[in-house]
Coordinates of C-alpha atoms in Angstrom, one line a residue:
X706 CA 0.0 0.0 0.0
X707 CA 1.4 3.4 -0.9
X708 CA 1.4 6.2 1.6
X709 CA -0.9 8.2 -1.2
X710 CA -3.8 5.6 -1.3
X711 CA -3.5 5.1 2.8
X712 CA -3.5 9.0 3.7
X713 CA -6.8 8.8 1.2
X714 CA -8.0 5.0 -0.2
X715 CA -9.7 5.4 -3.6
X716 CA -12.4 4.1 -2.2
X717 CA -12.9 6.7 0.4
X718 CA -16.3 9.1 -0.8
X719 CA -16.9 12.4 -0.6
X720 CA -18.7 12.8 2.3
X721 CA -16.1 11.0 4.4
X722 CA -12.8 12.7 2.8
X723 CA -14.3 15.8 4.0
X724 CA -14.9 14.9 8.3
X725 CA -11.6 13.1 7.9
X726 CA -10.1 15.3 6.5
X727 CA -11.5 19.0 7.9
X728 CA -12.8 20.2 11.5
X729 CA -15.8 17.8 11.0
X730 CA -13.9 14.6 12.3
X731 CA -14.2 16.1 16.2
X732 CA -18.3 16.7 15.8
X733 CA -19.5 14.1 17.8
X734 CA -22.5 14.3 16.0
X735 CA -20.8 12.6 12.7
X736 CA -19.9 9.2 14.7
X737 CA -22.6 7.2 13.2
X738 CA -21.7 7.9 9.4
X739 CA -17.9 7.0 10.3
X740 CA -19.2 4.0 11.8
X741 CA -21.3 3.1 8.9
X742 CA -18.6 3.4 6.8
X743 CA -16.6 1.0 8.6
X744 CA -19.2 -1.8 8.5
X745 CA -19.4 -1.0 5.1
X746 CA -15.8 -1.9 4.9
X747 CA -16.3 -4.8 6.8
X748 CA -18.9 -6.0 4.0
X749 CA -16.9 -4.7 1.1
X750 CA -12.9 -6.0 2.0
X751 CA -12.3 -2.3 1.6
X752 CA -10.6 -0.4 4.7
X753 CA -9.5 3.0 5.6
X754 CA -7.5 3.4 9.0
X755 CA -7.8 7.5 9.3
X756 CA -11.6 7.1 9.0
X757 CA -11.2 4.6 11.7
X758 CA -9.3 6.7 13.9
X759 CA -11.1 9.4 13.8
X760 CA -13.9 7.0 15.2
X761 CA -11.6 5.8 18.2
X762 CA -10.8 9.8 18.7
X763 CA -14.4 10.6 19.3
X764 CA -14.5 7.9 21.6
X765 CA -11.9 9.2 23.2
X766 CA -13.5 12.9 23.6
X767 CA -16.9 11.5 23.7
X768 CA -16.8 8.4 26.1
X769 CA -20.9 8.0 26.1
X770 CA -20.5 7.4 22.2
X771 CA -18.4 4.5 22.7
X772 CA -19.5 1.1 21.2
X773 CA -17.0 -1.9 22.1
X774 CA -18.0 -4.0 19.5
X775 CA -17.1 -1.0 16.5
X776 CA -13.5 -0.7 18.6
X777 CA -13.3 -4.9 18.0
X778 CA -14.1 -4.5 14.7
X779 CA -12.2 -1.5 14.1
X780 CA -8.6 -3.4 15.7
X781 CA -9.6 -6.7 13.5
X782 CA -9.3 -4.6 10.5
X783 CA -6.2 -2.5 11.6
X784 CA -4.3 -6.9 12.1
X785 CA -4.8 -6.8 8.1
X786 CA -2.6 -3.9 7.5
X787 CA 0.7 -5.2 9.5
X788 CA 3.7 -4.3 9.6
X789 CA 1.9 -1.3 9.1
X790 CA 1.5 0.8 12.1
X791 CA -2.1 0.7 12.1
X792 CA -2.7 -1.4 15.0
X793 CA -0.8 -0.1 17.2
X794 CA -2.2 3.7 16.6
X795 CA -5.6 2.3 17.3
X796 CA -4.3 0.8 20.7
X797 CA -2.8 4.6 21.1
X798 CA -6.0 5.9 21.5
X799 CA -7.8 3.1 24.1
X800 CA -5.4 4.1 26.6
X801 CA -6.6 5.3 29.9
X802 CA -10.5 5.0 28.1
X803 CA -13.3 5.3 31.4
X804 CA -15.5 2.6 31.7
X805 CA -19.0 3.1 30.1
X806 CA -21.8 2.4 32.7
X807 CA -24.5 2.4 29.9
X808 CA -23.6 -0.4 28.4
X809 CA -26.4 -2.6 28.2
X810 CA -24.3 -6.3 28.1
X811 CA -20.6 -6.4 29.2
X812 CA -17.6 -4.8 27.5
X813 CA -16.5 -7.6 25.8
X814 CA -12.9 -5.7 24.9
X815 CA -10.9 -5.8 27.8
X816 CA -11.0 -10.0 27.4
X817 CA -10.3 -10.0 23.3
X818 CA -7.3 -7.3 23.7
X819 CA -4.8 -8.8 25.0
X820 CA -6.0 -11.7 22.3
X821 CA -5.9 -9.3 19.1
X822 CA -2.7 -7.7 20.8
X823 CA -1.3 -11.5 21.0
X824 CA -2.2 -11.8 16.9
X825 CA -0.8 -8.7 16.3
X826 CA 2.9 -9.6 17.2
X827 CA 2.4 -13.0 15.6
X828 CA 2.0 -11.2 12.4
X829 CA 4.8 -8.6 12.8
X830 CA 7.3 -11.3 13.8
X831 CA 5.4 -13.5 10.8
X832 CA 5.1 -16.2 12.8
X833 CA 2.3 -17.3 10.4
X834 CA 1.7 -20.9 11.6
X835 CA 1.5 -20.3 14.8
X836 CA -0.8 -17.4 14.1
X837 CA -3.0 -19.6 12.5
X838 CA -3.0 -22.5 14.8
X839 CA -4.0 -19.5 17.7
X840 CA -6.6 -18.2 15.8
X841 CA -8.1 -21.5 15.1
X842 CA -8.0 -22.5 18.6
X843 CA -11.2 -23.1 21.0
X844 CA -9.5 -20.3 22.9
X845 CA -10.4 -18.0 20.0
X846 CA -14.2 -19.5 18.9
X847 CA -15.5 -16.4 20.3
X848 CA -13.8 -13.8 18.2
X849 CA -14.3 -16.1 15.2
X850 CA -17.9 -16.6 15.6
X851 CA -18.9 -13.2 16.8
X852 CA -16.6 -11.3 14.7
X853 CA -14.0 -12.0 12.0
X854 CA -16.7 -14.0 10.4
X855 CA -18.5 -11.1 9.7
X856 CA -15.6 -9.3 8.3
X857 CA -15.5 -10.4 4.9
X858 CA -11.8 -11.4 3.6
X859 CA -10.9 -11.6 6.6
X860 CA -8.6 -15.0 6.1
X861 CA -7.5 -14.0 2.9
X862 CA -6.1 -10.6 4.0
X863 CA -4.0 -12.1 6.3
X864 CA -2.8 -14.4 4.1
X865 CA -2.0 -10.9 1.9
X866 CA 0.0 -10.1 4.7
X867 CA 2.4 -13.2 4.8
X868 CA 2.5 -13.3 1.1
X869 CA 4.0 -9.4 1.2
X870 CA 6.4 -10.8 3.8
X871 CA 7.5 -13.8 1.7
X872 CA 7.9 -11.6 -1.6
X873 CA 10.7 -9.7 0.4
X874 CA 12.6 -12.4 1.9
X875 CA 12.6 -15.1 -0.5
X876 CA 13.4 -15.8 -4.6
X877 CA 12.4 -19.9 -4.1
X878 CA 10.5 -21.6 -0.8
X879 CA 8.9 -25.3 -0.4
X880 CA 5.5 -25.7 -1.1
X881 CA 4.6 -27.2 2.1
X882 CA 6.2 -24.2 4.2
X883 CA 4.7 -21.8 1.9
X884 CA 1.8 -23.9 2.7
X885 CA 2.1 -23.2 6.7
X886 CA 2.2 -19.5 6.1
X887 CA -1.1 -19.1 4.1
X888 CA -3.1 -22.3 6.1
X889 CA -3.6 -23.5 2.8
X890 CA -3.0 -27.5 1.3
X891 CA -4.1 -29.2 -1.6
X892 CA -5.7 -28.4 -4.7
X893 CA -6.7 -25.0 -2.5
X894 CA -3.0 -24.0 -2.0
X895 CA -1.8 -24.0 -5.6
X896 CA -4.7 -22.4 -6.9
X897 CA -3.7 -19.7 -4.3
X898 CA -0.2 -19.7 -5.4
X899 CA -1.3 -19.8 -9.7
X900 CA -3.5 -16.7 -8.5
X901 CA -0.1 -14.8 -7.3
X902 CA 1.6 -15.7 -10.8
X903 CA 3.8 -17.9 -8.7
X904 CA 5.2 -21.0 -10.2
X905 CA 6.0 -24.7 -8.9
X906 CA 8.7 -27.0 -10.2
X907 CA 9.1 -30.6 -10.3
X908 CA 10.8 -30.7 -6.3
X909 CA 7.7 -28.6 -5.3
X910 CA 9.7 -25.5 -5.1
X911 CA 7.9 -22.3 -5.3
X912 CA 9.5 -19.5 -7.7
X913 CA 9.0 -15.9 -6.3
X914 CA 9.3 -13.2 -9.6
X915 CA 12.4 -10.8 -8.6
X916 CA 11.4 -7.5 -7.1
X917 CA 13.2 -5.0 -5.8
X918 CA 13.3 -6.8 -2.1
X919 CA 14.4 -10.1 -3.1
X920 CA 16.5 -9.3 -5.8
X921 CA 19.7 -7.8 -3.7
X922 CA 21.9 -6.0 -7.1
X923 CA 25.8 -5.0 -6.2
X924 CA 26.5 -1.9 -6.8
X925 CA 29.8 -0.1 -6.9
X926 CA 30.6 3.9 -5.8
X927 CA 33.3 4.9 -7.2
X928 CA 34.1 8.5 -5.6
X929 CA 36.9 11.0 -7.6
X930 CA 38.6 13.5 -5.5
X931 CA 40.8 15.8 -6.8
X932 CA 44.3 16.6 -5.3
X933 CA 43.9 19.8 -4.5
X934 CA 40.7 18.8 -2.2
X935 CA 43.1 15.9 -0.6
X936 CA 45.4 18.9 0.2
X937 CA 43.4 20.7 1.6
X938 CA 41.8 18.4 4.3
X939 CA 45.1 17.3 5.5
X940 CA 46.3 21.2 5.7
X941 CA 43.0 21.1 7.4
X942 CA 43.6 18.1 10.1
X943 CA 47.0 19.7 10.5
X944 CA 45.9 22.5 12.1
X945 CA 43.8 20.8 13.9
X946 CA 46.2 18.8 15.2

């Protein structure tokens, strides 16, 4: 993602460039359009972290506005984006957050954050396997069946986010430990990998194209200095001496 198309996605309309972008984002009043707009990213695999965070800040100003499940939603969104920063500025802005007495059922964040925090290193230290074998757990039921479910893409947009990583580090990998990262096998995994433009040889070796992170060119700097400049910075380190 370029910093262009995450300051403002071209997805992002009219209406919510302009209380992102102008005074508007701090009228408390315009918290239910932002957080329409992030369940329609939820729906449509789209996302846009300033229009999230302007959400979290009117929480922060306005703590009767706050809705847990929107913050939930709001983090779940923010994993996709790693190594990105986003997470971790939505965390920025829970700090020190007063408990909401009108709540009509219990704030379920306090027990998923430390959860979503725990899949958020995972991620940054793409430690994909074991990501995936936490968020499949019976630990984690809850946050699939009451959320990430409903945030369409979800899976896939983590897998995005090892396949970024594996595009840097590697020209070649095995099929099987590709395989690990995405929680893909099968028939299911190489139609993944024929979907990247990816290709797989006869050992079941996994060619990445060359881009400019894996493919590490020499390059030589060759610098001409004239003898008149060497004269003059040892005159120089004379006198200082």
């Amino acid at each position: 993602m370029s910093m262009s198309s995450w300051v403002s996605p071209p997805t992002r309309t009219e209406l919510i460039e302009d209380l992102v972008s102008g005074v508007d984002r701090y009228n408390p009043s315009n918290v239910s359009i932002l957080e329409d707009y992030l369940y329609h990213q939820i729906r449509s695999e789209e996302y846009d972290c300033l229009a999230n965070l302007a959400i979290l800040k009117l929480y922060q100003f306005n703590p009767e506005l706050y809705n847990p499940d929107v913050v939930v939603n709001i983090l779940i969104k923010a994993l996709t984006a790693c190594p990105l920063p986003d997470f971790n500025l939505c965390i920025s802005l829970l700090d020190e957050r007063p408990v909401n007495a009108n709540l009509d059922e219990p704030d379920p964040l306090p027990a998923l954050l430390p959860t979503l925090k725990g899949l958020h290193s995972l991620l940054y230290r793409c430690r994909f396997p074991k990501f995936w074998e936490e968020y499949r757990s019976e630990e984690l039921e809850a946050l699939r069946v009451n959320y990430t479910v409903e945030c369409v893409g979800f899976e896939n947009a983590v897998r995005e986010v090892a396949v970024r990583a594996v595009k840097a580090a590697f020209t070649e990998i095995s099929i099987k430990r590709l395989g690990s990262y995405l929680d893909l096998t099968g028939s299911d995994l190489e139609a993944y990998i024929t979907k990247l433009g990816w290709t797989i040889n006869a050992s079941s070796v996994v060619s990445i194209p060359q881009n400019p992170d894996n493919h590490i060119v020499a390059t030589v700097v060759q610098e001409s200095i004239n003898l008149s400049q060497l004269s003059k910075v040892i005159s120089h380190a004379a006198l200082k001496a």
